Amino acid sequence: MSEQNGLVALARQVVVLEECTETMNERYDKGWALLREDLARRDAELAKRDKNLSIQIYAVAFGIVAVMIVIGGTIISFLV
């Protein structure tokens, strides 16, 4: 009889452990889903920043070229 009580107790422990494992797996799955969402949001934000940065770089390069043309024109007008 004692042996049966031990088996019943062991079976209950196994059930409890399985429930705990399922609970932890659900938590991990939720955590991974949140992480994927955060990474997707970050990637979208970085793409937007990259686009803005490239526009700023082109604007600065255009400005530098314009200044060089003005300086070159000024130097040429002094030589003539």
PDB file of N, CA and C in Angstrom:
ATOM      1  N   MET A   1       0.817  -1.189   0.000  1.00  0.00           N
ATOM      2  CA  MET A   1       0.000   0.000   0.000  1.00  0.00           C
ATOM      3  C   MET A   1       0.867   1.261   0.000  1.00  0.00           C
ATOM      4  N   SER A   2       1.895   1.199   0.765  1.00  0.00           N
ATOM      5  CA  SER A   2       2.816   2.320   0.848  1.00  0.00           C
ATOM      6  C   SER A   2       3.441   2.601  -0.518  1.00  0.00           C
ATOM      7  N   GLU A   3       3.701   1.519  -1.222  1.00  0.00           N
ATOM      8  CA  GLU A   3       4.300   1.664  -2.549  1.00  0.00           C
ATOM      9  C   GLU A   3       3.329   2.370  -3.499  1.00  0.00           C
ATOM     10  N   GLN A   4       2.047   2.068  -3.409  1.00  0.00           N
ATOM     11  CA  GLN A   4       1.047   2.721  -4.258  1.00  0.00           C
ATOM     12  C   GLN A   4       0.929   4.206  -3.914  1.00  0.00           C
ATOM     13  N   ASN A   5       0.986   4.527  -2.639  1.00  0.00           N
ATOM     14  CA  ASN A   5       0.932   5.927  -2.236  1.00  0.00           C
ATOM     15  C   ASN A   5       2.136   6.688  -2.782  1.00  0.00           C
ATOM     16  N   GLY A   6       3.279   6.032  -2.777  1.00  0.00           N
ATOM     17  CA  GLY A   6       4.490   6.649  -3.328  1.00  0.00           C
ATOM     18  C   GLY A   6       4.346   6.888  -4.821  1.00  0.00           C
ATOM     19  N   LEU A   7       3.752   5.923  -5.537  1.00  0.00           N
ATOM     20  CA  LEU A   7       3.553   6.089  -6.976  1.00  0.00           C
ATOM     21  C   LEU A   7       2.544   7.191  -7.278  1.00  0.00           C
ATOM     22  N   VAL A   8       1.505   7.263  -6.474  1.00  0.00           N
ATOM     23  CA  VAL A   8       0.505   8.317  -6.653  1.00  0.00           C
ATOM     24  C   VAL A   8       1.141   9.687  -6.408  1.00  0.00           C
ATOM     25  N   ALA A   9       1.926   9.775  -5.366  1.00  0.00           N
ATOM     26  CA  ALA A   9       2.602  11.040  -5.062  1.00  0.00           C
ATOM     27  C   ALA A   9       3.571  11.405  -6.183  1.00  0.00           C
ATOM     28  N   LEU A  10       4.274  10.422  -6.702  1.00  0.00           N
ATOM     29  CA  LEU A  10       5.211  10.661  -7.799  1.00  0.00           C
ATOM     30  C   LEU A  10       4.465  11.104  -9.054  1.00  0.00           C
ATOM     31  N   ALA A  11       3.330  10.475  -9.317  1.00  0.00           N
ATOM     32  CA  ALA A  11       2.525  10.855 -10.478  1.00  0.00           C
ATOM     33  C   ALA A  11       2.036  12.295 -10.341  1.00  0.00           C
ATOM     34  N   ARG A  12       1.637  12.687  -9.144  1.00  0.00           N
ATOM     35  CA  ARG A  12       1.198  14.066  -8.916  1.00  0.00           C
ATOM     36  C   ARG A  12       2.349  15.049  -9.147  1.00  0.00           C
ATOM     37  N   GLN A  13       3.527  14.680  -8.680  1.00  0.00           N
ATOM     38  CA  GLN A  13       4.689  15.551  -8.883  1.00  0.00           C
ATOM     39  C   GLN A  13       5.003  15.706 -10.364  1.00  0.00           C
ATOM     40  N   VAL A  14       4.867  14.614 -11.095  1.00  0.00           N
ATOM     41  CA  VAL A  14       5.133  14.673 -12.539  1.00  0.00           C
ATOM     42  C   VAL A  14       4.127  15.608 -13.212  1.00  0.00           C
ATOM     43  N   VAL A  15       2.863  15.515 -12.828  1.00  0.00           N
ATOM     44  CA  VAL A  15       1.831  16.386 -13.393  1.00  0.00           C
ATOM     45  C   VAL A  15       2.131  17.837 -13.073  1.00  0.00           C
ATOM     46  N   VAL A  16       2.500  18.108 -11.823  1.00  0.00           N
ATOM     47  CA  VAL A  16       2.822  19.481 -11.418  1.00  0.00           C
ATOM     48  C   VAL A  16       4.020  19.996 -12.204  1.00  0.00           C
ATOM     49  N   LEU A  17       5.038  19.176 -12.373  1.00  0.00           N
ATOM     50  CA  LEU A  17       6.220  19.592 -13.130  1.00  0.00           C
ATOM     51  C   LEU A  17       5.875  19.849 -14.587  1.00  0.00           C
ATOM     52  N   GLU A  18       5.009  19.029 -15.157  1.00  0.00           N
ATOM     53  CA  GLU A  18       4.599  19.252 -16.545  1.00  0.00           C
ATOM     54  C   GLU A  18       3.844  20.565 -16.682  1.00  0.00           C
ATOM     55  N   GLU A  19       2.992  20.882 -15.734  1.00  0.00           N
ATOM     56  CA  GLU A  19       2.266  22.150 -15.760  1.00  0.00           C
ATOM     57  C   GLU A  19       3.230  23.326 -15.635  1.00  0.00           C
ATOM     58  N   CYS A  20       4.203  23.183 -14.750  1.00  0.00           N
ATOM     59  CA  CYS A  20       5.204  24.249 -14.593  1.00  0.00           C
ATOM     60  C   CYS A  20       6.000  24.431 -15.884  1.00  0.00           C
ATOM     61  N   THR A  21       6.342  23.329 -16.507  1.00  0.00           N
ATOM     62  CA  THR A  21       7.099  23.388 -17.762  1.00  0.00           C
ATOM     63  C   THR A  21       6.275  24.070 -18.847  1.00  0.00           C
ATOM     64  N   GLU A  22       5.001  23.723 -18.939  1.00  0.00           N
ATOM     65  CA  GLU A  22       4.138  24.364 -19.934  1.00  0.00           C
ATOM     66  C   GLU A  22       4.006  25.856 -19.664  1.00  0.00           C
ATOM     67  N   THR A  23       3.886  26.214 -18.398  1.00  0.00           N
ATOM     68  CA  THR A  23       3.788  27.633 -18.034  1.00  0.00           C
ATOM     69  C   THR A  23       5.062  28.376 -18.438  1.00  0.00           C
ATOM     70  N   MET A  24       6.193  27.790 -18.153  1.00  0.00           N
ATOM     71  CA  MET A  24       7.460  28.437 -18.511  1.00  0.00           C
ATOM     72  C   MET A  24       7.607  28.535 -20.026  1.00  0.00           C
ATOM     73  N   ASN A  25       7.200  27.500 -20.741  1.00  0.00           N
ATOM     74  CA  ASN A  25       7.272  27.554 -22.201  1.00  0.00           C
ATOM     75  C   ASN A  25       6.387  28.659 -22.758  1.00  0.00           C
ATOM     76  N   GLU A  26       5.206  28.840 -22.176  1.00  0.00           N
ATOM     77  CA  GLU A  26       4.330  29.925 -22.602  1.00  0.00           C
ATOM     78  C   GLU A  26       4.979  31.277 -22.338  1.00  0.00           C
ATOM     79  N   ARG A  27       5.615  31.412 -21.188  1.00  0.00           N
ATOM     80  CA  ARG A  27       6.298  32.672 -20.873  1.00  0.00           C
ATOM     81  C   ARG A  27       7.429  32.932 -21.866  1.00  0.00           C
ATOM     82  N   TYR A  28       8.213  31.909 -22.161  1.00  0.00           N
ATOM     83  CA  TYR A  28       9.303  32.066 -23.127  1.00  0.00           C
ATOM     84  C   TYR A  28       8.761  32.436 -24.496  1.00  0.00           C
ATOM     85  N   ASP A  29       7.673  31.786 -24.911  1.00  0.00           N
ATOM     86  CA  ASP A  29       7.093  32.097 -26.212  1.00  0.00           C
ATOM     87  C   ASP A  29       6.625  33.548 -26.276  1.00  0.00           C
ATOM     88  N   LYS A  30       5.987  34.017 -25.204  1.00  0.00           N
ATOM     89  CA  LYS A  30       5.557  35.411 -25.159  1.00  0.00           C
ATOM     90  C   LYS A  30       6.764  36.347 -25.198  1.00  0.00           C
ATOM     91  N   GLY A  31       7.796  35.981 -24.464  1.00  0.00           N
ATOM     92  CA  GLY A  31       9.009  36.805 -24.454  1.00  0.00           C
ATOM     93  C   GLY A  31       9.652  36.886 -25.823  1.00  0.00           C
ATOM     94  N   TRP A  32       9.737  35.755 -26.515  1.00  0.00           N
ATOM     95  CA  TRP A  32      10.312  35.754 -27.868  1.00  0.00           C
ATOM     96  C   TRP A  32       9.459  36.584 -28.820  1.00  0.00           C
ATOM     97  N   ALA A  33       8.140  36.492 -28.685  1.00  0.00           N
ATOM     98  CA  ALA A  33       7.252  37.278 -29.546  1.00  0.00           C
ATOM     99  C   ALA A  33       7.463  38.772 -29.303  1.00  0.00           C
ATOM    100  N   LEU A  34       7.569  39.166 -28.038  1.00  0.00           N
ATOM    101  CA  LEU A  34       7.818  40.582 -27.729  1.00  0.00           C
ATOM    102  C   LEU A  34       9.175  41.035 -28.259  1.00  0.00           C
ATOM    103  N   LEU A  35      10.165  40.167 -28.146  1.00  0.00           N
ATOM    104  CA  LEU A  35      11.491  40.507 -28.661  1.00  0.00           C
ATOM    105  C   LEU A  35      11.452  40.694 -30.173  1.00  0.00           C
ATOM    106  N   ARG A  36      10.746  39.799 -30.877  1.00  0.00           N
ATOM    107  CA  ARG A  36      10.632  39.943 -32.337  1.00  0.00           C
ATOM    108  C   ARG A  36       9.944  41.252 -32.702  1.00  0.00           C
ATOM    109  N   GLU A  37       8.895  41.626 -31.969  1.00  0.00           N
ATOM    110  CA  GLU A  37       8.208  42.889 -32.231  1.00  0.00           C
ATOM    111  C   GLU A  37       9.141  44.073 -32.002  1.00  0.00           C
ATOM    112  N   ASP A  38       9.889  44.029 -30.906  1.00  0.00           N
ATOM    113  CA  ASP A  38      10.823  45.121 -30.614  1.00  0.00           C
ATOM    114  C   ASP A  38      11.901  45.233 -31.686  1.00  0.00           C
ATOM    115  N   LEU A  39      12.403  44.107 -32.138  1.00  0.00           N
ATOM    116  CA  LEU A  39      13.436  44.129 -33.173  1.00  0.00           C
ATOM    117  C   LEU A  39      12.881  44.664 -34.491  1.00  0.00           C
ATOM    118  N   ALA A  40      11.657  44.285 -34.836  1.00  0.00           N
ATOM    119  CA  ALA A  40      11.044  44.793 -36.062  1.00  0.00           C
ATOM    120  C   ALA A  40      10.840  46.302 -35.978  1.00  0.00           C
ATOM    121  N   ARG A  41      10.386  46.775 -34.813  1.00  0.00           N
ATOM    122  CA  ARG A  41      10.199  48.208 -34.607  1.00  0.00           C
ATOM    123  C   ARG A  41      11.537  48.943 -34.708  1.00  0.00           C
ATOM    124  N   ARG A  42      12.569  48.366 -34.108  1.00  0.00           N
ATOM    125  CA  ARG A  42      13.899  48.986 -34.165  1.00  0.00           C
ATOM    126  C   ARG A  42      14.425  49.026 -35.594  1.00  0.00           C
ATOM    127  N   ASP A  43      14.234  47.939 -36.341  1.00  0.00           N
ATOM    128  CA  ASP A  43      14.700  47.904 -37.725  1.00  0.00           C
ATOM    129  C   ASP A  43      13.998  48.961 -38.570  1.00  0.00           C
ATOM    130  N   ALA A  44      12.699  49.132 -38.360  1.00  0.00           N
ATOM    131  CA  ALA A  44      11.959  50.156 -39.105  1.00  0.00           C
ATOM    132  C   ALA A  44      12.472  51.546 -38.756  1.00  0.00           C
ATOM    133  N   GLU A  45      12.728  51.770 -37.483  1.00  0.00           N
ATOM    134  CA  GLU A  45      13.241  53.076 -37.057  1.00  0.00           C
ATOM    135  C   GLU A  45      14.634  53.336 -37.618  1.00  0.00           C
ATOM    136  N   LEU A  46      15.483  52.313 -37.629  1.00  0.00           N
ATOM    137  CA  LEU A  46      16.831  52.486 -38.175  1.00  0.00           C
ATOM    138  C   LEU A  46      16.791  52.748 -39.671  1.00  0.00           C
ATOM    139  N   ALA A  47      15.869  52.100 -40.387  1.00  0.00           N
ATOM    140  CA  ALA A  47      15.747  52.350 -41.825  1.00  0.00           C
ATOM    141  C   ALA A  47      15.341  53.795 -42.079  1.00  0.00           C
ATOM    142  N   LYS A  48      14.435  54.297 -41.246  1.00  0.00           N
ATOM    143  CA  LYS A  48      14.009  55.691 -41.378  1.00  0.00           C
ATOM    144  C   LYS A  48      15.176  56.635 -41.089  1.00  0.00           C
ATOM    145  N   ARG A  49      15.938  56.325 -40.044  1.00  0.00           N
ATOM    146  CA  ARG A  49      17.104  57.160 -39.712  1.00  0.00           C
ATOM    147  C   ARG A  49      18.135  57.128 -40.826  1.00  0.00           C
ATOM    148  N   ASP A  50      18.366  55.950 -41.403  1.00  0.00           N
ATOM    149  CA  ASP A  50      19.333  55.837 -42.490  1.00  0.00           C
ATOM    150  C   ASP A  50      18.914  56.695 -43.677  1.00  0.00           C
ATOM    151  N   LYS A  51      17.618  56.687 -43.984  1.00  0.00           N
ATOM    152  CA  LYS A  51      17.125  57.490 -45.097  1.00  0.00           C
ATOM    153  C   LYS A  51      17.356  58.967 -44.803  1.00  0.00           C
ATOM    154  N   ASN A  52      17.012  59.403 -43.600  1.00  0.00           N
ATOM    155  CA  ASN A  52      17.216  60.807 -43.224  1.00  0.00           C
ATOM    156  C   ASN A  52      18.695  61.172 -43.243  1.00  0.00           C
ATOM    157  N   LEU A  53      19.537  60.267 -42.769  1.00  0.00           N
ATOM    158  CA  LEU A  53      20.970  60.533 -42.753  1.00  0.00           C
ATOM    159  C   LEU A  53      21.525  60.659 -44.161  1.00  0.00           C
ATOM    160  N   SER A  54      21.088  59.801 -45.077  1.00  0.00           N
ATOM    161  CA  SER A  54      21.586  59.886 -46.447  1.00  0.00           C
ATOM    162  C   SER A  54      21.136  61.192 -47.100  1.00  0.00           C
ATOM    163  N   ILE A  55      19.927  61.641 -46.808  1.00  0.00           N
ATOM    164  CA  ILE A  55      19.468  62.926 -47.345  1.00  0.00           C
ATOM    165  C   ILE A  55      20.339  64.053 -46.805  1.00  0.00           C
ATOM    166  N   GLN A  56      20.666  64.003 -45.523  1.00  0.00           N
ATOM    167  CA  GLN A  56      21.511  65.040 -44.931  1.00  0.00           C
ATOM    168  C   GLN A  56      22.914  65.023 -45.540  1.00  0.00           C
ATOM    169  N   ILE A  57      23.441  63.841 -45.786  1.00  0.00           N
ATOM    170  CA  ILE A  57      24.780  63.737 -46.387  1.00  0.00           C
ATOM    171  C   ILE A  57      24.777  64.333 -47.787  1.00  0.00           C
ATOM    172  N   TYR A  58      23.740  64.015 -48.586  1.00  0.00           N
ATOM    173  CA  TYR A  58      23.656  64.591 -49.932  1.00  0.00           C
ATOM    174  C   TYR A  58      23.519  66.110 -49.871  1.00  0.00           C
ATOM    175  N   ALA A  59      22.758  66.627 -48.917  1.00  0.00           N
ATOM    176  CA  ALA A  59      22.588  68.076 -48.786  1.00  0.00           C
ATOM    177  C   ALA A  59      23.916  68.746 -48.434  1.00  0.00           C
ATOM    178  N   VAL A  60      24.665  68.151 -47.526  1.00  0.00           N
ATOM    179  CA  VAL A  60      25.965  68.714 -47.144  1.00  0.00           C
ATOM    180  C   VAL A  60      26.936  68.650 -48.321  1.00  0.00           C
ATOM    181  N   ALA A  61      26.948  67.532 -49.040  1.00  0.00           N
ATOM    182  CA  ALA A  61      27.836  67.404 -50.196  1.00  0.00           C
ATOM    183  C   ALA A  61      27.474  68.437 -51.258  1.00  0.00           C
ATOM    184  N   PHE A  62      26.183  68.637 -51.508  1.00  0.00           N
ATOM    185  CA  PHE A  62      25.750  69.650 -52.466  1.00  0.00           C
ATOM    186  C   PHE A  62      26.197  71.035 -52.023  1.00  0.00           C
ATOM    187  N   GLY A  63      26.058  71.318 -50.727  1.00  0.00           N
ATOM    188  CA  GLY A  63      26.486  72.612 -50.197  1.00  0.00           C
ATOM    189  C   GLY A  63      27.981  72.827 -50.363  1.00  0.00           C
ATOM    190  N   ILE A  64      28.756  71.785 -50.110  1.00  0.00           N
ATOM    191  CA  ILE A  64      30.216  71.908 -50.264  1.00  0.00           C
ATOM    192  C   ILE A  64      30.578  72.175 -51.717  1.00  0.00           C
ATOM    193  N   VAL A  65      29.932  71.463 -52.629  1.00  0.00           N
ATOM    194  CA  VAL A  65      30.206  71.672 -54.060  1.00  0.00           C
ATOM    195  C   VAL A  65      29.812  73.090 -54.459  1.00  0.00           C
ATOM    196  N   ALA A  66      28.679  73.574 -53.968  1.00  0.00           N
ATOM    197  CA  ALA A  66      28.246  74.932 -54.293  1.00  0.00           C
ATOM    198  C   ALA A  66      29.249  75.957 -53.771  1.00  0.00           C
ATOM    199  N   VAL A  67      29.731  75.776 -52.566  1.00  0.00           N
ATOM    200  CA  VAL A  67      30.725  76.698 -52.000  1.00  0.00           C
ATOM    201  C   VAL A  67      32.013  76.649 -52.814  1.00  0.00           C
ATOM    202  N   MET A  68      32.424  75.475 -53.229  1.00  0.00           N
ATOM    203  CA  MET A  68      33.647  75.361 -54.046  1.00  0.00           C
ATOM    204  C   MET A  68      33.474  76.087 -55.384  1.00  0.00           C
ATOM    205  N   ILE A  69      32.301  75.986 -55.979  1.00  0.00           N
ATOM    206  CA  ILE A  69      32.056  76.679 -57.255  1.00  0.00           C
ATOM    207  C   ILE A  69      32.090  78.190 -57.048  1.00  0.00           C
ATOM    208  N   VAL A  70      31.471  78.656 -55.972  1.00  0.00           N
ATOM    209  CA  VAL A  70      31.467  80.097 -55.690  1.00  0.00           C
ATOM    210  C   VAL A  70      32.884  80.585 -55.437  1.00  0.00           C
ATOM    211  N   ILE A  71      33.661  79.850 -54.658  1.00  0.00           N
ATOM    212  CA  ILE A  71      35.043  80.253 -54.380  1.00  0.00           C
ATOM    213  C   ILE A  71      35.863  80.223 -55.658  1.00  0.00           C
ATOM    214  N   GLY A  72      35.675  79.176 -56.451  1.00  0.00           N
ATOM    215  CA  GLY A  72      36.402  79.109 -57.730  1.00  0.00           C
ATOM    216  C   GLY A  72      36.025  80.248 -58.657  1.00  0.00           C
ATOM    217  N   GLY A  73      34.742  80.577 -58.726  1.00  0.00           N
ATOM    218  CA  GLY A  73      34.306  81.701 -59.573  1.00  0.00           C
ATOM    219  C   GLY A  73      34.868  83.012 -59.088  1.00  0.00           C
ATOM    220  N   THR A  74      34.935  83.189 -57.774  1.00  0.00           N
ATOM    221  CA  THR A  74      35.489  84.418 -57.206  1.00  0.00           C
ATOM    222  C   THR A  74      36.972  84.533 -57.538  1.00  0.00           C
ATOM    223  N   ILE A  75      37.706  83.449 -57.411  1.00  0.00           N
ATOM    224  CA  ILE A  75      39.145  83.469 -57.720  1.00  0.00           C
ATOM    225  C   ILE A  75      39.358  83.759 -59.203  1.00  0.00           C
ATOM    226  N   ILE A  76      38.571  83.141 -60.059  1.00  0.00           N
ATOM    227  CA  ILE A  76      38.711  83.369 -61.495  1.00  0.00           C
ATOM    228  C   ILE A  76      38.371  84.820 -61.853  1.00  0.00           C
ATOM    229  N   SER A  77      37.356  85.393 -61.187  1.00  0.00           N
ATOM    230  CA  SER A  77      36.983  86.788 -61.501  1.00  0.00           C
ATOM    231  C   SER A  77      38.083  87.762 -61.067  1.00  0.00           C
ATOM    232  N   PHE A  78      38.822  87.425 -60.032  1.00  0.00           N
ATOM    233  CA  PHE A  78      39.940  88.279 -59.624  1.00  0.00           C
ATOM    234  C   PHE A  78      41.103  88.173 -60.597  1.00  0.00           C
ATOM    235  N   LEU A  79      41.295  87.050 -61.238  1.00  0.00           N
ATOM    236  CA  LEU A  79      42.400  86.854 -62.162  1.00  0.00           C
ATOM    237  C   LEU A  79      42.141  87.509 -63.502  1.00  0.00           C
ATOM    238  N   VAL A  80      40.911  87.707 -63.858  1.00  0.00           N
ATOM    239  CA  VAL A  80      40.589  88.267 -65.177  1.00  0.00           C
ATOM    240  C   VAL A  80      40.615  89.724 -65.164  1.00  0.00           C
TER     241      VAL A  80
END
